[in-house]
Amino acid sequence: MASPNGGSRASEIPEFLAGSGGRPLQAVGVGTSSFPFVPEDVRDAVLAALELGYRHLDTASLYGSEQLVGDAVAEAARRGLIASRGEVFVTTKVWCTQCHPDLVLPSLKESLQKLQMEYVDLYLVHWPMSVKPSKPHVSMKREDIVPMDLRGVWEAMEECQRLGLAKMIGVSNFTTKKLMELLALAKIPPAVNQVELNPVWQQKKLIEFCKEKGIHVTAYSPLGGQSRISKINAVLQSEVLKEIAEARGKSVAQISLRWIYEQGASMVAKSMKKERLKENIEIFDWELTDEDRFKIAQIPQHKKVTVLGILSPEGVPGVDLSEVDVLERRRGRIATPLGQYKAGRPSHARRTSWCATTRQYRVDRCSAERRHMSSTLVPVPEVALRHGSARPMPAIGMGTANFPVVPETIRDAVLAAVELGYRHFDTASMYGTEPSLGDAVAEAQRLGLVASREEVFVTTKLWCTQCQPHLVLPSLRQSLENLQLEYVDLYLIHWPVSLKPGPAVFPAKREDAVPFDFEGVWREMEECHRLGLAKAIGVSNFTTGHLDKIMATATVAPAVNQVEMNPVWQQRKLREYCAEKGIHVTAYSPLGGQNWSGQGNAVLDSEVLAEIAKARGKSLAQVALRWIYEQGVTPIVKSFNKDRLKQNLEIFDWELTDNDLRKISQIPQKKMVTATGLFSSEGEFTSADLADMEIVEE
């Protein structure tokens, strides 16, 4: 890729390499799909774009703009705006009605005739769908959909490339599932997948998959796209993007385009005005900040383009629409359109979750469509973390801390959880459960319960005896070896406590406590993140005072603080602080924790929670977990009983009432876990002060 330098001439627009045998494509291209369609506007816009330095033009047989693109390129050559057709990267597409093995090549030849060209630089399968042959048109009849001969169609696409009529071939609107089907049979893999992509539909799973497979992603509708039925544009009207744009002195469009470019994707943006065309390529000499990226990662997701949008509403389809839909599906989780959202607490139908603490919406993928899926797979919402390389964290996790450790029990419980829909697992070097969790994740892939390791969010932690700068990275490498993984999704400092290096012993000797080197340890945590061994980094059991020490020196701020939290220890001060600093809170002991002290379980014994549970027809555990979720916090709950594991997931399709929340807020507070519990009662703290380690907020 060329070095971005922000100019408007062709040589100053960065390029991406895609596939093999073709020329690079510019990071920003001009789209020519327009409604209503005014031929003169399209032709003049392409000419203006070529004058500004654009050399990447996108059209399709469906758009009706191929002739106009060809005219504009020929006119640009006559005027000397370009030296020859060879300077321009042209993409066109085969429409669904020609998506048949015997029609692919004739369709391309017809496109080339309209374009007045001997070849196109990129030829795409427009949609993973075949419709009975006819002239290209939208609002196709559902009953005209026929099974797609993917092998036959792709062999015809490969023939187009072998003949030199298309320098590269690719696809559009293909999900990871469809791409896997294609890659299994392709002799020439697709160079590009052109999909809807913008800050309001971020396609993280698809982008990761395409990067892994060497498929370049191009974004259409990078600014939200047109709508024939609505004036709402979720991108251009995004308050988050407006806020960032105002702070940076840029337009909302530039923020959106820059974000796409930073994902490693090119884009085709449509504009008929020369001023906007110029503005769209002025995005290469500046960057978004980590804070900007974090805010964008939290934008509620809303897909605009679906297969239903190109079909007439009448009739019954001849094939299963799920086979041609362009929504990403995961086992137990599907990203679905969220519909409209507005300020205030949403109803169930809006499918977003209002976080009372952060005053923000969280993406909730628990749509009605998903309730028709297998009854054993419970849908789980996700929350974005501040580190852009991290996948979103599922809103509930399974804890694996257990005493005594029985490897087979833990492995079987994790497998059962995966089968139910859990994708978030929490372990630590101290627990001794990393090998069992790693075995379970590997087995889940072998059994087909997950498609790949990327579907699973794994957290592990650095123990106190390794809480020295020179031991942080070796400790993570040992954990990765135990887990049989190349990276963890989240790596946490387990406690704000340092012990003399040695075997992990519990309880620890008081005289082994040493002063904690906050700056040095966190610097090495950042190195773990920089090396890609931890997609996100954070802390556990840190108070606001401890966090202040980290934030004072951090280059990469902590993404997460995992703390004891439940209705009996609500952590209001800490949660307010973390919300202000952009640190996501996860809750351990959400149901009160193990009863090691013999003092009972203040959560499960709570009469207030029991009363609410009875009135709502829920279990007491579900009420506690739902309350945590409504605070914008992710609970990490341990159970090795499959029925309880399933029950713990069933908290996302109902809400606590205001009266429930008021009652819970009045529960007397009682903390179970303290720093004192780490140490034996004998001995003295000789080189560290217990007050510096304590995790109770004053």
XYZ file of C-alpha atoms in Angstrom:
698
model
C 0.000 0.000 0.000
C 1.300 3.430 -0.854
C 2.092 5.789 1.966
C -0.887 8.053 2.631
C -0.082 11.723 2.128
C -3.466 13.309 1.755
C -3.284 14.959 -1.648
C -5.919 15.014 -4.357
C -3.814 13.859 -7.322
C -3.885 10.212 -8.357
C -0.360 9.584 -7.073
C -1.374 10.919 -3.652
C -4.279 8.553 -3.027
C -3.055 5.361 -1.296
C -3.555 2.006 -2.982
C -4.215 -1.529 -1.798
C -2.967 -4.710 -3.407
C -5.702 -7.274 -3.991
C -5.326 -10.743 -5.423
C -2.619 -11.395 -7.989
C -2.128 -10.354 -11.566
C -4.066 -7.114 -11.329
C -3.081 -3.526 -10.673
C -3.543 -2.021 -7.188
C -6.832 -0.293 -6.427
C -7.101 3.121 -4.816
C -8.309 3.318 -1.239
C -11.236 5.513 -2.289
C -13.238 4.902 -5.423
C -16.280 6.481 -7.060
C -19.552 4.566 -6.948
C -22.004 5.051 -9.816
C -25.181 3.506 -8.434
C -27.707 6.327 -8.214
C -31.417 6.818 -7.521
C -33.003 8.603 -9.281
C -30.731 7.917 -12.246
C -29.685 11.030 -14.229
C -27.175 9.996 -16.932
C -25.597 13.446 -17.346
C -24.974 13.719 -13.598
C -23.215 10.346 -13.462
C -21.005 11.073 -16.493
C -20.065 14.565 -15.252
C -19.336 13.243 -11.745
C -16.966 10.580 -13.110
C -15.163 13.188 -15.207
C -14.858 15.491 -12.195
C -13.522 12.615 -10.132
C -10.882 11.733 -12.732
C -9.843 15.392 -12.820
C -9.404 15.334 -9.017
C -7.205 12.250 -9.149
C -9.634 9.360 -8.701
C -8.643 6.275 -10.657
C -10.983 3.719 -9.082
C -14.460 3.507 -10.639
C -17.231 1.100 -9.615
C -20.229 0.121 -11.703
C -22.433 -2.928 -12.384
C -24.690 -4.309 -15.059
C -27.642 -3.574 -12.764
C -26.810 0.115 -12.290
C -27.228 1.129 -15.925
C -24.098 3.270 -15.614
C -21.556 1.158 -17.525
C -22.017 3.129 -20.760
C -21.605 6.419 -18.897
C -18.433 5.242 -17.137
C -17.016 4.180 -20.504
C -17.921 7.536 -22.070
C -16.320 9.439 -19.176
C -13.078 7.423 -19.317
C -12.844 7.930 -23.085
C -13.515 11.670 -22.696
C -10.923 11.942 -19.916
C -8.334 10.356 -22.223
C -9.247 12.803 -25.020
C -8.855 15.755 -22.636
C -5.547 14.490 -21.306
C -6.860 13.979 -17.767
C -5.508 10.438 -18.032
C -2.845 9.087 -20.357
C -4.812 5.955 -21.220
C -7.524 3.565 -20.084
C -4.763 1.601 -18.322
C -4.557 4.291 -15.623
C -8.082 3.564 -14.424
C -9.208 0.681 -12.213
C -12.720 -0.338 -13.289
C -14.984 -2.749 -11.425
C -18.252 -4.152 -12.723
C -20.519 -6.973 -11.559
C -22.647 -9.828 -12.827
C -26.252 -9.527 -11.629
C -28.389 -12.296 -10.135
C -30.360 -12.837 -13.344
C -27.092 -13.675 -15.150
C -25.679 -15.633 -12.220
C -25.736 -18.918 -14.148
C -22.662 -20.754 -15.487
C -23.602 -20.216 -19.147
C -24.470 -16.513 -18.719
C -21.466 -15.179 -16.763
C -19.109 -14.764 -19.728
C -21.778 -13.322 -22.087
C -22.748 -10.856 -19.350
C -19.144 -9.675 -18.997
C -18.761 -9.314 -22.756
C -21.915 -7.176 -22.813
C -20.540 -5.054 -19.968
C -17.233 -4.587 -21.823
C -19.117 -3.481 -24.933
C -20.955 -0.817 -22.905
C -17.746 0.242 -21.165
C -15.943 0.407 -24.547
C -13.095 -1.542 -22.953
C -11.158 -4.714 -23.674
C -11.081 -5.761 -20.026
C -12.206 -4.773 -16.535
C -9.798 -4.702 -13.632
C -12.222 -6.490 -11.334
C -15.337 -8.551 -12.036
C -17.593 -9.419 -9.111
C -20.479 -11.795 -8.440
C -22.920 -9.112 -7.290
C -24.917 -11.266 -4.878
C -24.761 -14.886 -3.670
C -28.078 -15.550 -5.403
C -29.356 -16.778 -8.751
C -32.650 -15.664 -10.270
C -34.343 -16.995 -13.412
C -32.666 -15.388 -16.466
C -33.978 -11.971 -17.536
C -32.723 -8.410 -17.945
C -31.109 -7.074 -14.750
C -33.692 -5.522 -12.440
C -34.458 -5.104 -8.743
C -37.627 -6.074 -6.865
C -37.237 -9.536 -8.322
C -40.002 -12.040 -7.686
C -39.307 -14.351 -4.788
C -40.548 -17.358 -6.691
C -37.958 -16.684 -9.402
C -35.040 -17.415 -7.065
C -33.359 -20.688 -7.981
C -30.539 -22.645 -6.300
C -27.179 -21.092 -7.112
C -24.646 -23.321 -8.860
C -21.727 -21.772 -7.012
C -19.166 -24.137 -8.512
C -20.388 -23.598 -12.052
C -20.677 -19.823 -11.671
C -17.197 -19.518 -10.186
C -15.656 -21.714 -12.886
C -17.162 -19.291 -15.408
C -15.706 -16.353 -13.439
C -12.291 -18.065 -13.512
C -12.649 -18.457 -17.278
C -13.213 -14.697 -17.540
C -9.887 -14.135 -15.788
C -8.030 -16.759 -17.831
C -9.239 -15.057 -21.034
C -7.903 -11.725 -19.780
C -11.350 -10.117 -19.864
C -11.136 -9.584 -16.098
C -7.742 -8.965 -14.518
C -9.151 -10.087 -11.161
C -12.355 -11.706 -9.991
C -14.211 -11.474 -6.688
C -17.559 -11.338 -4.990
C -19.952 -8.933 -3.312
C -22.336 -9.393 -0.378
C -20.745 -12.739 0.583
C -20.799 -13.792 4.229
C -18.019 -15.833 5.822
C -20.122 -18.950 5.297
C -20.502 -18.260 1.586
C -16.814 -17.440 1.295
C -15.892 -20.737 2.939
C -18.099 -22.575 0.445
C -16.405 -20.721 -2.410
C -12.852 -21.196 -1.154
C -13.464 -24.931 -0.860
C -13.992 -25.223 -4.610
C -12.116 -22.263 -6.140
C -8.960 -22.729 -8.214
C -8.573 -18.934 -8.302
C -9.638 -17.505 -4.936
C -11.662 -14.278 -4.877
C -9.459 -11.186 -4.722
C -12.137 -8.918 -3.256
C -15.358 -9.053 -1.264
C -17.379 -5.853 -1.642
C -19.829 -5.451 1.229
C -21.831 -2.882 3.132
C -19.383 -1.428 5.655
C -19.368 1.752 7.723
C -19.245 2.754 11.405
C -22.889 1.725 11.805
C -22.291 -1.725 10.261
C -18.719 -2.626 11.139
C -18.438 -6.215 9.874
C -15.680 -7.155 12.351
C -16.052 -10.902 11.968
C -16.079 -10.679 8.174
C -13.051 -8.350 8.065
C -11.062 -10.709 10.295
C -11.989 -13.693 8.127
C -11.076 -11.920 4.879
C -7.721 -10.761 6.259
C -6.943 -14.327 7.280
C -7.825 -15.632 3.802
C -6.094 -12.850 1.845
C -9.332 -11.399 0.488
C -9.401 -7.603 0.257
C -12.556 -5.915 1.551
C -14.149 -3.011 -0.294
C -16.908 -1.039 1.401
C -20.064 0.114 -0.324
C -22.447 2.524 1.414
C -19.492 3.895 3.412
C -21.591 6.955 4.253
C -24.816 5.082 4.945
C -26.160 4.763 1.412
C -29.396 5.852 -0.197
C -32.857 4.760 0.856
C -35.937 4.895 -1.308
C -38.267 4.708 1.675
C -36.575 6.715 4.419
C -34.614 9.937 4.852
C -32.822 8.505 7.890
C -29.099 7.950 7.418
C -27.651 6.282 10.503
C -24.079 7.228 9.507
C -24.463 10.893 8.604
C -26.908 11.446 11.472
C -24.778 9.651 14.074
C -24.279 11.825 17.155
C -21.046 9.968 17.940
C -19.571 10.734 14.526
C -20.797 14.335 14.696
C -19.071 14.806 18.045
C -15.778 13.390 16.738
C -16.020 15.419 13.519
C -16.577 18.662 15.405
C -13.646 17.975 17.729
C -11.322 17.111 14.826
C -12.444 19.881 12.452
C -13.568 17.331 9.871
C -16.872 16.381 8.282
C -18.875 13.363 9.439
C -18.241 11.819 6.012
C -14.480 12.191 6.448
C -14.601 10.569 9.893
C -16.537 7.608 8.468
C -14.224 7.197 5.472
C -11.091 7.526 7.589
C -12.412 4.855 9.967
C -12.971 2.467 7.044
C -9.480 3.162 5.680
C -7.982 2.378 9.099
C -9.698 -1.029 8.981
C -7.576 -1.861 5.929
C -10.552 -1.652 3.553
C -10.981 0.375 0.384
C -14.323 2.039 -0.295
C -16.549 3.227 -3.121
C -18.298 6.444 -2.158
C -20.917 7.978 -4.414
C -21.184 11.740 -4.803
C -22.234 13.836 -7.747
C -20.741 17.080 -6.390
C -17.122 17.974 -7.064
C -16.668 19.591 -3.644
C -17.718 16.408 -1.876
C -15.625 14.262 -4.192
C -12.618 16.358 -3.192
C -13.506 16.180 0.516
C -13.766 12.387 0.351
C -10.090 11.976 -0.542
C -8.791 14.434 2.048
C -8.571 11.734 4.707
C -5.017 10.449 4.415
C -2.834 12.951 6.304
C -4.399 12.532 9.748
C -5.554 9.699 12.012
C -8.345 8.936 14.424
C -7.301 8.778 18.057
C -7.703 5.688 20.229
C -10.536 7.507 21.967
C -12.245 8.177 18.624
C -11.941 4.514 17.689
C -13.302 3.440 21.065
C -16.353 5.677 20.665
C -16.983 4.409 17.133
C -16.669 0.801 18.332
C -19.609 1.408 20.680
C -22.001 2.730 18.022
C -25.151 0.540 17.903
C -25.094 -1.578 14.755
C -27.721 -1.278 12.044
C -27.619 -3.080 8.712
C -29.366 -1.325 5.868
C -29.030 -3.746 2.948
C -30.588 -7.217 3.155
C -31.722 -9.762 0.612
C -35.348 -8.786 1.275
C -34.603 -5.302 -0.032
C -33.990 -6.561 -3.576
C -37.038 -8.811 -3.699
C -40.667 -7.918 -4.234
C -42.744 -8.477 -1.078
C -45.122 -10.911 -2.764
C -44.623 -14.583 -3.426
C -42.873 -17.475 -1.775
C -39.161 -17.937 -2.540
C -38.070 -21.033 -4.410
C -35.063 -21.414 -2.103
C -34.350 -20.791 1.565
C -33.661 -17.061 1.976
C -31.158 -17.806 4.732
C -28.942 -19.299 2.023
C -28.754 -15.975 0.164
C -29.023 -13.502 3.041
C -26.034 -11.263 3.715
C -26.325 -11.139 7.512
C -23.497 -12.809 9.391
C -24.630 -15.756 11.501
C -22.654 -17.401 14.296
C -23.560 -20.436 16.313
C -25.896 -19.041 18.934
C -25.473 -15.485 17.705
C -26.615 -13.514 14.665
C -26.056 -9.864 13.862
C -29.446 -8.476 12.853
C -30.805 -5.019 11.999
C -31.475 -3.019 15.130
C -34.139 -0.741 13.708
C -34.363 2.868 14.800
C -33.134 4.014 18.172
C -33.484 7.234 20.106
C -32.719 8.717 23.486
C -34.274 7.106 26.508
C -34.604 3.561 27.678
C -35.572 1.333 24.741
C -38.330 -1.228 24.657
C -37.570 -4.878 23.887
C -38.453 -4.294 20.236
C -35.576 -1.882 19.713
C -33.088 -4.661 20.470
C -30.582 -2.366 22.144
C -29.698 -2.228 25.821
C -29.532 1.005 27.782
C -26.626 1.164 30.201
C -27.714 3.166 33.214
C -24.145 3.849 34.319
C -22.491 4.872 31.045
C -25.678 6.450 29.619
C -25.050 4.687 26.333
C -26.646 1.994 24.233
C -25.039 -1.426 23.980
C -25.491 -3.583 20.914
C -28.017 -6.308 21.659
C -28.289 -8.989 19.003
C -31.209 -10.774 20.688
C -33.700 -10.179 17.856
C -36.937 -12.061 17.450
C -35.441 -13.910 14.492
C -32.950 -15.603 16.772
C -35.630 -17.013 19.063
C -36.590 -19.321 16.230
C -33.129 -20.885 16.276
C -32.238 -24.019 18.170
C -33.594 -23.984 21.690
C -30.208 -25.043 23.030
C -28.476 -21.958 21.651
C -29.204 -18.850 23.692
C -28.406 -15.497 22.005
C -25.860 -13.352 23.837
C -25.365 -9.592 23.350
C -21.873 -8.143 23.033
C -20.094 -5.001 24.196
C -17.218 -3.253 22.410
C -13.922 -2.733 24.209
C -11.704 0.319 23.790
C -8.875 -1.595 22.069
C -9.599 -1.759 18.344
C -7.876 -5.117 17.853
C -10.153 -6.825 20.379
C -13.314 -8.586 19.319
C -16.468 -7.486 21.161
C -16.884 -9.103 24.571
C -19.978 -11.301 24.997
C -22.137 -9.794 27.744
C -21.888 -12.825 30.013
C -18.888 -15.038 30.633
C -18.238 -18.408 32.228
C -15.761 -18.458 35.094
C -13.466 -21.435 35.631
C -12.051 -20.763 39.120
C -12.798 -23.852 41.184
C -11.469 -25.626 44.233
C -10.472 -28.383 44.007
C -9.482 -28.403 40.308
C -10.796 -31.464 38.461
C -9.615 -31.060 34.839
C -12.211 -33.378 33.282
C -15.060 -31.622 35.085
C -13.933 -28.192 33.899
C -13.336 -29.374 30.325
C -16.773 -30.992 30.097
C -18.485 -27.961 31.635
C -16.852 -25.593 29.132
C -17.910 -27.838 26.245
C -21.469 -27.859 27.568
C -21.358 -24.074 27.834
C -20.122 -23.709 24.241
C -22.955 -25.950 23.094
C -25.453 -23.679 24.872
C -24.073 -20.522 23.265
C -21.389 -19.249 25.657
C -18.438 -17.696 23.844
C -16.743 -15.863 26.740
C -14.498 -17.797 29.143
C -12.474 -16.522 32.078
C -9.421 -18.216 33.561
C -6.130 -17.264 35.241
C -2.684 -18.710 35.759
C -3.532 -19.000 39.469
C -6.647 -21.108 38.877
C -4.821 -24.014 37.253
C -7.640 -24.272 34.695
C -5.885 -22.882 31.608
C -4.998 -26.347 30.207
C -8.581 -27.608 30.678
C -10.026 -24.520 28.995
C -7.565 -24.852 26.121
C -8.492 -28.514 25.652
C -12.185 -27.609 25.609
C -11.762 -24.838 23.015
C -9.758 -27.161 20.768
C -12.343 -29.922 21.164
C -15.202 -27.504 20.436
C -13.550 -26.694 17.107
C -13.070 -30.386 16.304
C -16.727 -31.071 17.087
C -17.895 -28.129 14.979
C -19.455 -26.314 17.963
C -17.449 -23.245 16.894
C -16.139 -22.533 13.416
C -12.805 -21.211 14.655
C -10.900 -19.971 17.690
C -11.951 -16.397 16.738
C -15.507 -17.124 17.888
C -14.327 -17.513 21.478
C -13.373 -14.671 23.840
C -10.728 -15.873 26.319
C -9.476 -13.948 29.360
C -6.555 -14.948 31.545
C -4.626 -13.147 34.282
C -1.147 -12.397 35.576
C -0.657 -13.696 39.123
C 0.996 -11.729 41.932
C 4.229 -13.772 41.934
C 4.757 -12.789 38.271
C 3.767 -9.183 38.876
C 7.298 -7.946 38.177
C 8.148 -6.165 34.898
C 10.573 -8.857 33.684
C 8.057 -11.685 34.366
C 4.924 -10.296 32.680
C 5.636 -11.418 29.109
C 7.059 -14.841 30.096
C 3.974 -15.438 32.226
C 1.647 -14.675 29.322
C 3.644 -16.932 27.010
C 3.289 -19.750 29.554
C -0.459 -19.127 29.753
C -0.732 -19.238 25.961
C 1.126 -22.546 25.949
C -1.302 -23.880 28.575
C -4.274 -22.628 26.559
C -2.880 -23.873 23.206
C -3.646 -20.417 21.782
C -1.666 -17.834 19.831
C -3.275 -14.957 21.715
C -5.790 -14.173 24.434
C -8.586 -11.701 23.905
C -7.981 -10.084 27.288
C -5.026 -10.190 29.694
C -5.516 -8.813 33.208
C -3.304 -7.977 36.173
C -5.022 -10.220 38.713
C -4.406 -8.047 41.791
C -2.683 -4.745 42.600
C -0.275 -6.893 44.622
C 3.307 -8.005 43.965
C 4.803 -11.047 45.678
C 8.367 -12.277 45.591
C 8.830 -14.526 42.517
C 8.208 -18.181 43.170
C 5.514 -20.866 42.939
C 1.948 -19.622 43.367
C 0.990 -20.473 46.941
C -2.352 -19.651 48.525
C -2.537 -18.098 51.024
C 0.678 -16.109 50.527
C 3.149 -15.204 53.241
C 2.817 -11.613 54.396
C 6.568 -11.067 54.343
C 6.615 -11.983 50.616
C 4.610 -8.889 49.654
C 6.775 -6.277 47.903
C 5.988 -2.784 46.544
C 4.044 -2.845 43.273
C 5.830 -1.259 40.279
C 2.722 0.113 38.568
C 4.604 1.848 35.755
C 6.969 -1.038 34.982
C 4.359 -3.794 35.116
C 1.880 -1.849 32.993
C 4.582 -1.030 30.440
C 5.115 -4.774 29.964
C 1.353 -5.349 29.719
C 1.364 -2.810 26.884
C 4.177 -4.789 25.252
C 1.985 -7.924 25.361
C -0.707 -5.913 23.563
C 1.750 -4.455 21.039
C 3.016 -7.941 20.156
C -0.551 -9.112 19.512
C -0.366 -11.736 22.264
C -3.194 -9.962 24.094
C -5.830 -8.250 21.969
C -6.838 -6.160 24.982
C -5.266 -5.569 28.387
C -6.738 -4.597 31.720
C -6.750 -5.085 35.467
C -8.646 -6.855 38.220
C -9.403 -5.857 41.814
C -8.192 -2.297 41.183
C -9.712 0.596 43.122
C -10.006 4.112 41.730
C -6.715 4.915 43.474
C -4.939 2.020 41.788
C -6.447 3.000 38.436
C -5.234 6.570 38.880
C -1.674 5.234 39.161
C -2.056 3.221 35.945
C -3.736 6.040 34.011
C -0.965 8.474 35.020
C 1.647 6.539 33.041
C -0.336 4.438 30.551
C 0.163 4.765 26.812
C -2.542 2.126 26.306
C -5.268 2.594 28.893
C -6.824 -0.489 30.523
C -9.846 -1.792 28.627
C -11.370 -3.676 31.572
C -11.431 -3.758 35.367
C -12.730 -7.071 36.715
C -13.980 -6.687 40.273
C -16.275 -8.289 42.814
C -19.736 -6.949 42.050
C -23.294 -8.050 42.713
C -26.451 -6.565 44.260
C -24.853 -6.903 47.716
C -21.630 -5.120 46.645
C -22.670 -2.622 44.000
C -19.418 -0.689 43.448
C -21.172 2.573 42.544
C -18.127 4.827 42.983
C -15.861 2.515 41.015
C -18.371 2.084 38.195
C -18.825 5.834 37.846
C -15.067 6.286 37.652
C -14.660 3.522 35.047
C -17.519 4.877 32.935
C -15.844 8.293 32.927
C -12.495 6.780 31.881
C -13.876 4.406 29.237
C -12.961 1.277 31.230
C -15.446 -1.573 30.942
C -16.310 -3.345 34.196
C -16.697 -7.105 34.483
C -18.107 -8.678 37.630
C -16.767 -11.744 39.392
C -18.789 -13.382 42.181
C -22.004 -12.028 40.576
C -23.979 -14.567 42.640
C -21.998 -14.064 45.849
C -19.061 -16.383 45.223
C -17.992 -19.569 46.919
C -18.766 -19.825 50.622
C -15.237 -20.389 51.891
C -15.762 -18.316 55.051
C -18.871 -20.176 56.213
C -20.737 -16.865 56.566
C -23.440 -17.777 54.066
C -24.121 -16.202 50.676
C -25.514 -12.683 50.997
C -26.710 -12.670 47.369
C -28.487 -16.020 47.190
C -29.826 -15.513 50.737
C -31.205 -12.026 49.945
C -34.899 -11.681 50.777
C -35.163 -8.634 48.496
C -33.894 -10.573 45.486
C -36.043 -13.587 46.404
C -39.152 -11.364 46.491
C -38.376 -9.842 43.071
C -37.613 -13.269 41.593
C -40.924 -14.681 42.792
C -42.887 -11.739 41.416
C -41.157 -11.936 38.021
C -41.224 -15.711 37.653
C -37.433 -15.820 37.495
C -34.731 -17.427 39.588
C -32.911 -15.335 42.150
C -29.686 -15.852 40.174
C -31.346 -14.493 37.028
C -32.467 -11.362 38.871
C -28.926 -10.761 40.168
C -27.359 -11.296 36.727
C -29.964 -9.157 34.973
C -29.324 -6.339 37.459
C -25.578 -6.482 36.710
C -26.244 -6.466 32.957
C -28.500 -3.410 33.292
C -25.644 -1.556 34.995
C -23.601 -1.954 31.805
C -21.394 -4.576 33.455
C -20.459 -8.068 32.199
C -20.952 -10.847 34.777
C -18.505 -13.765 34.969
C -20.494 -16.562 36.548
C -19.285 -20.051 37.407
C -21.511 -23.080 37.192
C -20.721 -26.594 36.048
C -24.385 -27.642 35.942
C -25.765 -27.501 32.398
C -29.288 -26.513 33.485
C -27.943 -23.617 35.527
C -25.575 -22.630 32.725
C -28.573 -22.353 30.405
C -30.635 -20.516 33.009
C -27.844 -17.973 33.480
C -28.027 -17.093 29.778
C -31.767 -16.435 29.850
C -31.557 -12.854 31.095
C -31.568 -10.802 27.893
C -35.219 -10.713 26.762
C -36.778 -9.058 29.813
C -36.094 -6.104 32.105
C -36.262 -5.241 35.765
C -38.847 -2.620 36.640
C -37.992 0.757 38.136
C -39.437 -0.515 41.404
C -37.180 -3.601 41.248
C -34.160 -1.383 40.684
C -35.142 0.879 43.587
C -35.432 -2.097 45.947
C -32.063 -3.494 44.862
C -30.392 -0.111 45.337
C -31.425 -0.204 49.010
C -29.866 -3.610 49.808
C -27.268 -3.275 52.619
C -23.763 -3.573 51.197
C -21.291 -6.270 52.189
C -17.953 -7.083 50.565
C -16.759 -10.689 50.656
C -13.307 -10.487 49.011
C -10.470 -8.385 50.447
C -6.689 -8.256 49.997
C -6.285 -9.657 53.516
C -7.774 -12.910 52.260
C -4.751 -13.451 50.017
C -2.421 -13.789 52.981
C -1.963 -16.144 55.891
C -2.725 -14.724 59.316
C 0.858 -15.256 60.467
C 3.814 -12.980 59.845
C 4.115 -9.269 59.113
C 4.178 -7.050 56.051
C 7.827 -6.076 56.081
C 8.325 -4.304 52.723
C 4.782 -3.449 51.541
C 1.831 -1.759 53.195
C -1.472 -3.651 53.227
C -3.273 -0.337 52.726
C -1.615 -0.026 49.307
C -3.016 -3.422 48.316
C -6.498 -3.215 49.797
C -9.369 -3.303 47.302
C -12.177 -1.795 49.386
C -13.114 1.698 48.219
C -13.069 4.263 51.034
